[in-house]
Short mmCIF file of C-alpha atoms in Angstrom, two decimals:
data_model
loop_
_atom_site.label_atom_id
_atom_site.label_comp_id
_atom_site.label_asym_id
_atom_site.label_seq_id
_atom_site.Cartn_x
_atom_site.Cartn_y
_atom_site.Cartn_z
CA MET A 126 65.80 -93.42 -24.07
CA ALA A 127 68.97 -92.20 -22.13
CA ARG A 128 68.40 -93.41 -17.49
CA ARG A 129 69.19 -90.21 -15.27
CA ARG A 130 72.57 -90.34 -13.58
CA LYS A 131 71.63 -90.40 -9.81
CA ALA A 132 73.71 -87.82 -8.24
CA ARG A 133 76.67 -89.51 -5.39
CA PRO A 134 75.86 -88.56 -1.90
CA VAL A 135 78.48 -85.47 -1.29
CA ASP A 136 80.58 -86.62 2.56
CA PRO A 137 80.83 -83.62 4.59
CA ASP A 138 83.90 -84.47 5.88
CA LEU A 139 85.34 -83.59 2.58
CA VAL A 140 83.85 -80.28 2.01
CA LEU A 141 85.22 -79.47 5.56
CA LYS A 142 88.62 -79.94 4.36
CA ILE A 143 87.93 -77.56 0.66
CA PHE A 144 87.14 -74.87 3.52
CA ARG A 145 89.95 -75.86 5.43
CA GLN A 146 92.36 -75.31 2.05
CA SER A 147 90.26 -72.28 0.99
CA GLY A 148 91.03 -70.72 4.28
CA LYS A 149 88.35 -68.09 2.93
CA PRO A 150 84.51 -68.55 2.65
CA LEU A 151 83.34 -70.36 0.07
CA THR A 152 79.82 -70.12 -1.94
CA ARG A 153 78.32 -73.25 -3.19
CA ALA A 154 79.24 -73.14 -6.81
CA GLU A 155 82.94 -72.28 -5.44
CA VAL A 156 82.45 -75.86 -3.59
CA LEU A 157 81.02 -78.07 -6.42
CA ARG A 158 84.50 -76.61 -8.52
CA ALA A 159 86.37 -77.66 -5.64
CA LEU A 160 84.89 -81.16 -5.42
CA LYS A 161 85.01 -81.38 -9.49
CA THR A 162 81.80 -83.06 -9.48
CA ASP A 163 78.70 -82.98 -12.09
CA PRO A 164 76.69 -79.77 -11.77
CA ARG A 165 73.78 -82.74 -11.06
CA HIS A 166 75.75 -83.05 -7.85
CA LYS A 167 74.23 -79.92 -6.55
CA GLU A 168 71.40 -81.20 -4.31
CA ALA A 169 73.78 -83.57 -2.55
CA LEU A 170 76.07 -80.98 -2.28
CA ASP A 171 72.80 -79.02 -0.70
CA HIS A 172 72.28 -81.30 1.88
CA ALA A 173 75.91 -81.93 3.18
CA LEU A 174 75.83 -78.23 3.60
CA ARG A 175 72.48 -78.54 5.50
CA ALA A 176 74.10 -81.24 7.54
CA LEU A 177 77.48 -79.21 8.39
CA VAL A 178 75.22 -75.78 9.04
CA GLU A 179 73.37 -77.71 11.33
CA ALA A 180 76.19 -79.43 13.29
CA GLY A 181 77.49 -76.40 13.71
CA ARG A 182 80.81 -76.77 11.75
CA ILE A 183 80.38 -73.98 9.38
CA ILE A 184 77.92 -71.02 9.25
CA GLU A 185 76.09 -69.28 6.12
CA LEU A 186 76.86 -65.62 5.48
CA LYS A 187 75.62 -62.92 3.51
CA ALA A 188 75.63 -63.13 -0.59
CA GLY A 189 75.27 -67.09 -0.16
CA ALA A 190 78.72 -68.01 1.13
CA TYR A 191 79.87 -70.23 3.80
CA GLY A 192 82.15 -70.45 6.17
CA LEU A 193 83.92 -72.36 8.70
CA THR A 194 82.64 -71.69 12.40
CA GLU A 195 85.92 -72.42 13.30
CA GLY A 196 88.22 -69.72 12.07
CA LEU A 197 85.22 -67.86 13.31
CA LYS A 198 84.84 -65.66 17.02
CA LEU A 199 81.85 -66.68 18.65
CA LEU A 200 80.44 -65.38 21.16
CA THR A 201 78.22 -66.88 24.24
CA GLY A 202 74.97 -65.72 25.41
CA ILE A 203 71.21 -66.37 25.49
CA LEU A 204 68.68 -65.89 22.80
CA GLU A 205 65.74 -64.07 23.29
CA VAL A 206 63.04 -63.78 21.01
CA GLN A 207 60.32 -60.90 19.88
CA ARG A 208 56.64 -61.85 19.35
CA SER A 209 57.47 -60.20 15.90
CA GLY A 210 60.16 -63.54 15.52
CA VAL A 211 63.06 -61.38 15.72
CA GLY A 212 65.49 -61.86 18.24
CA PHE A 213 68.50 -60.93 20.59
CA VAL A 214 71.51 -62.08 21.79
CA ILE A 215 71.89 -61.23 25.51
CA LEU A 216 75.58 -61.69 25.39
CA ASP A 217 77.44 -63.34 28.63
CA ASP A 218 80.25 -60.09 27.97
CA LYS A 219 77.85 -57.83 29.39
CA GLY A 220 80.67 -54.76 28.11
CA ARG A 221 79.24 -55.74 24.19
CA LYS A 222 75.54 -55.03 23.60
CA ASP A 223 72.56 -57.40 22.33
CA ILE A 224 73.35 -58.98 18.97
CA PHE A 225 70.82 -58.86 16.87
CA ILE A 226 69.46 -62.26 15.24
CA ALA A 227 66.92 -62.06 12.47
CA PRO A 228 64.78 -65.11 11.98
CA PRO A 229 66.64 -67.24 9.13
CA ASN A 230 69.68 -66.72 11.03
CA MET A 231 68.61 -68.62 14.05
CA GLY A 232 69.24 -71.97 12.67
CA ASP A 233 67.55 -74.62 15.63
CA ALA A 234 67.78 -71.97 18.46
CA TRP A 235 64.55 -71.35 20.05
CA HIS A 236 64.00 -68.73 22.46
CA GLY A 237 65.72 -69.23 26.23
CA ASP A 238 68.32 -71.23 25.05
CA ARG A 239 72.18 -70.86 25.09
CA VAL A 240 73.77 -70.28 21.88
CA ALA A 241 77.35 -69.51 20.13
CA VAL A 242 76.65 -66.86 17.25
CA ALA A 243 78.97 -65.81 14.80
CA LEU A 244 79.38 -62.36 13.64
CA LEU A 245 78.13 -60.63 10.31
CA PRO A 246 80.26 -58.40 8.24
CA GLY A 247 78.88 -55.81 6.20
CA ARG A 248 76.19 -54.16 9.13
CA GLY A 249 78.31 -50.37 9.42
CA GLY A 250 77.50 -48.57 12.27
CA ARG A 251 74.18 -50.40 12.97
CA ARG A 252 73.56 -52.92 15.07
CA GLU A 253 75.86 -55.73 15.15
CA GLU A 254 74.12 -58.80 13.44
CA GLY A 255 74.71 -62.64 13.82
CA ARG A 256 73.34 -65.83 13.08
CA VAL A 257 73.66 -69.00 15.93
CA ALA A 258 76.43 -71.33 15.10
CA ARG A 259 75.29 -74.03 17.41
CA VAL A 260 73.00 -74.40 20.58
CA LEU A 261 74.99 -75.09 23.25
CA GLU A 262 72.55 -75.83 26.20
CA ARG A 263 67.74 -76.32 25.62
CA GLY A 264 66.70 -73.43 27.63
CA ILE A 265 63.46 -74.70 28.00
CA LYS A 266 62.94 -78.39 28.89
CA GLN A 267 59.52 -78.53 29.22
CA LEU A 268 56.85 -76.58 27.24
CA ALA A 269 53.11 -75.90 27.03
CA VAL A 270 51.85 -77.10 23.17
CA ARG A 271 48.02 -76.83 22.02
CA VAL A 272 46.45 -79.90 19.72
CA THR A 273 46.61 -78.23 16.06
CA ARG A 274 45.50 -81.33 14.21
CA ARG A 275 45.86 -84.89 14.86
CA VAL A 276 47.76 -87.10 12.22
CA GLY A 277 46.33 -90.74 11.95
CA ALA A 278 47.06 -91.85 15.69
CA SER A 279 49.52 -88.61 16.00
CA LEU A 280 48.85 -85.21 17.63
CA LEU A 281 50.73 -82.50 15.69
CA CYS A 282 51.05 -79.66 18.27
CA HIS A 283 52.56 -76.07 18.64
CA PRO A 284 53.56 -73.92 21.65
CA THR A 285 51.33 -71.90 23.51
CA ASP A 286 54.29 -69.36 23.49
CA PRO A 287 54.33 -67.07 20.14
CA ARG A 288 58.02 -66.14 21.20
CA GLN A 289 58.52 -70.56 20.17
CA ARG A 290 58.84 -71.23 16.47
CA ALA A 291 59.25 -75.29 16.44
CA ALA A 292 55.82 -77.81 15.97
CA PHE A 293 56.21 -81.44 18.01
CA MET A 294 54.67 -84.36 16.44
CA LEU A 295 53.26 -86.98 19.64
CA HIS A 296 53.58 -90.53 18.60
CA GLU A 297 50.69 -92.98 19.86
CA GLU A 298 53.43 -95.16 20.95
CA ASP A 299 53.77 -92.30 23.75
CA PRO A 300 53.47 -94.01 26.76
CA GLY A 301 52.09 -91.08 28.25
CA LEU A 302 49.81 -90.93 25.53
CA SER A 303 48.52 -94.61 26.36
CA ALA A 304 48.27 -93.25 29.94
CA LEU A 305 45.31 -90.96 29.41
CA THR A 306 41.84 -92.06 29.99
CA GLU A 307 40.11 -89.84 27.52
CA ALA A 308 42.03 -88.78 23.92
CA PRO A 309 43.76 -85.23 23.95
CA ARG A 310 41.43 -83.03 21.23
CA VAL A 311 42.14 -80.37 18.74
CA GLY A 312 42.74 -77.34 21.26
CA ASP A 313 44.10 -79.24 24.03
CA VAL A 314 46.51 -77.67 26.10
CA LEU A 315 49.80 -80.59 26.92
CA LEU A 316 53.50 -80.39 28.63
CA VAL A 317 55.58 -82.04 26.55
CA ARG A 318 58.88 -82.58 26.93
CA PRO A 319 61.26 -81.84 23.34
CA GLY A 320 62.49 -84.89 21.48
CA GLU A 321 65.00 -85.14 18.75
CA LYS A 322 64.24 -83.37 15.33
CA LEU A 323 62.48 -84.49 12.89
CA ASP A 324 62.39 -82.62 10.09
CA ARG A 325 62.26 -78.62 9.60
CA GLU A 326 61.09 -76.80 12.51
CA LEU A 327 59.40 -80.39 13.92
CA TRP A 328 60.53 -82.12 16.59
CA ALA A 329 59.31 -85.37 18.10
CA GLY A 330 57.96 -84.69 21.79
CA GLU A 331 57.12 -86.73 25.06
CA LEU A 332 53.97 -85.82 27.07
CA ASP A 333 54.63 -84.82 30.18
CA GLY A 334 50.75 -84.34 31.93
CA MET A 335 47.36 -82.85 30.26
CA LEU A 336 46.17 -78.58 31.39
CA GLY A 337 42.75 -79.12 29.96
CA ARG A 338 40.97 -77.13 27.14
CA GLU A 339 43.15 -73.73 25.99
CA GLU A 340 40.06 -71.40 26.58
CA ASP A 341 39.55 -73.00 30.88
CA VAL A 342 40.47 -69.17 32.67
CA ALA A 343 42.91 -71.59 34.98
CA VAL A 344 44.77 -73.12 31.94
CA GLN A 345 45.54 -69.40 30.68
CA GLU A 346 47.04 -68.33 34.50
CA MET A 347 49.03 -71.39 34.37
CA LEU A 348 50.49 -70.29 30.81
CA VAL A 349 51.16 -67.28 31.31
CA LYS A 350 53.23 -68.51 34.08
CA LEU A 351 54.56 -71.23 32.37
CA ASN A 352 55.74 -69.00 29.36
CA HIS A 353 57.46 -66.80 31.56
CA ALA A 354 58.70 -68.80 33.59
CA LEU A 355 57.84 -67.32 36.75
CA PRO A 356 58.50 -69.02 39.81
CA MET A 357 55.82 -71.41 41.24
CA GLU A 358 57.12 -73.56 44.16
CA PHE A 359 59.08 -72.08 46.94
CA PRO A 360 62.30 -73.73 47.76
CA ALA A 361 61.78 -76.43 51.12
CA ALA A 362 64.02 -74.42 53.49
CA VAL A 363 62.46 -71.17 52.93
CA LEU A 364 58.97 -72.61 54.01
CA GLU A 365 60.92 -74.28 57.02
CA ALA A 366 61.66 -70.91 57.80
CA ALA A 367 58.36 -69.34 57.52
CA ALA A 368 56.69 -72.31 59.21
CA THR A 369 58.74 -70.86 62.14
CA LEU A 370 57.25 -67.38 62.18
CA PRO A 371 54.44 -66.41 64.66
CA GLN A 372 50.61 -66.53 63.27
CA ALA A 373 49.93 -63.51 65.81
CA PRO A 374 51.86 -60.70 67.42
CA ALA A 375 53.63 -61.48 70.42
CA GLU A 376 53.45 -58.46 73.48
CA ALA A 377 57.20 -58.22 72.54
CA ASP A 378 56.39 -57.30 69.12
CA LEU A 379 54.04 -54.15 70.81
CA ARG A 380 57.20 -52.59 72.32
CA GLY A 381 57.51 -49.43 71.01
CA ARG A 382 54.75 -49.27 69.04
CA ARG A 383 51.13 -47.14 69.50
CA ASP A 384 48.07 -49.56 69.52
CA LEU A 385 45.56 -48.50 66.77
CA ARG A 386 44.05 -51.90 66.92
CA ALA A 387 40.72 -50.21 68.52
CA MET A 388 40.41 -48.46 65.42
CA ASP A 389 38.26 -50.32 62.31
CA PHE A 390 40.80 -50.63 59.75
CA VAL A 391 39.41 -51.82 56.37
CA THR A 392 41.47 -53.61 53.31
CA ILE A 393 40.15 -54.36 50.01
CA ASP A 394 41.92 -57.28 49.32
CA GLY A 395 39.55 -60.31 48.34
CA ALA A 396 38.45 -62.74 50.69
CA LYS A 397 41.30 -65.58 49.57
CA ALA A 398 44.37 -62.65 49.84
CA ARG A 399 47.50 -63.76 51.47
CA ASP A 400 48.85 -60.53 52.06
CA PHE A 401 46.66 -57.75 54.07
CA ASP A 402 49.84 -55.36 53.96
CA ASP A 403 47.13 -52.00 53.41
CA ALA A 404 44.11 -50.78 55.61
CA ILE A 405 42.84 -47.70 55.96
CA TYR A 406 40.70 -46.11 58.50
CA VAL A 407 38.82 -42.59 57.98
CA GLU A 408 36.87 -40.41 61.23
CA GLU A 409 35.53 -36.80 60.95
CA ASP A 410 37.63 -34.68 61.72
CA GLY A 411 35.94 -30.97 62.29
CA PRO A 412 34.92 -29.98 58.57
CA GLY A 413 36.71 -32.52 57.21
CA TRP A 414 38.18 -36.21 57.51
CA LYS A 415 40.77 -37.89 58.63
CA LEU A 416 42.76 -40.75 56.90
CA TRP A 417 45.22 -43.39 58.79
CA VAL A 418 47.22 -45.65 56.55
CA ALA A 419 48.36 -48.70 58.07
CA ILE A 420 51.45 -50.22 56.41
CA ALA A 421 52.52 -53.62 57.46
CA ASP A 422 56.25 -53.78 58.88
CA VAL A 423 57.65 -56.55 57.29
CA GLY A 424 61.01 -56.15 58.04
CA HIS A 425 60.22 -57.01 61.72
CA TYR A 426 59.60 -60.40 60.85
CA VAL A 427 62.09 -60.90 57.98
CA ALA A 428 65.46 -60.24 58.83
CA GLN A 429 68.05 -58.96 56.17
CA GLY A 430 70.06 -61.46 54.20
CA SER A 431 67.70 -63.97 55.94
CA LEU A 432 66.68 -66.99 53.70
CA LEU A 433 63.14 -65.49 53.82
CA ASP A 434 64.77 -62.05 51.99
CA VAL A 435 66.90 -63.61 49.81
CA GLU A 436 64.02 -65.44 48.47
CA ALA A 437 61.90 -62.36 48.65
CA GLN A 438 64.77 -60.31 46.55
CA ASN A 439 64.50 -63.54 43.81
CA ARG A 440 60.44 -62.60 43.73
CA GLY A 441 60.57 -59.40 43.62
CA ASN A 442 57.87 -58.52 41.39
CA SER A 443 53.65 -58.46 41.69
CA TYR A 444 51.65 -60.69 37.80
CA TYR A 445 48.42 -59.44 37.48
CA PHE A 446 46.18 -61.27 35.29
#
């Protein structure tokens, strides 16, 4: 019985040379013919092509063809992935519309990454479609994951944010894991820092902290803040500026105002609220009623253009849980 010859590895640099000499996109079959190698080496060529795609040297086009990224016009921007799995690159060039990215065309990019994207031909008058050629910068340095399975002494984890596609493996020798007094269980939520790529959509992770059980209300609130990058800490200079504000109005603050403090104004804010900015008072007025509404004059204390004003503009949104 004849022994099957083992396929030789294909040098990625040689494949790049073939693309440059061709000056046009090539299919796998065309590259194989140019290599003048045995058809049984298709698997080795596929490995070389995947390595070149992951390195951002070539890009997979439609109809199974590949092209050099150095010969394509690349656009840069931030990848925003929707819950459905499709994505859009919000371009740095604000004069152009967002680029649609189908899930197979995202490569190793994650939601929030800054990427270089190549346009794909053949979309006609519809929205431009592209493929991520390179990840320029990871947008997320730390993310929340849930423990989904224990694999030996290691933990398989998936992001709590459905827009993130990668899975993470935490190994038993992780110093963060060994420092815990109690081993994480399935359903626990952890904070991890992404590490090196282990396999397709599987990455190593390093433990940064443990939030608790996924069903815990406080953990759910923290997940909303983390997954939507809500600001949770104030800059030291802003806190110092806030500390200089008075705890109660001074006489000078009352000049030119009508003093209504004798009225029993009430608010619907809870006992722990920190922004009593709207209060009401109702009194009988003949056959009807008169409603008084008191609105806080924040602008009296926060000067336009001040540190507090700029920080307030950056946080100009309300989040309801």
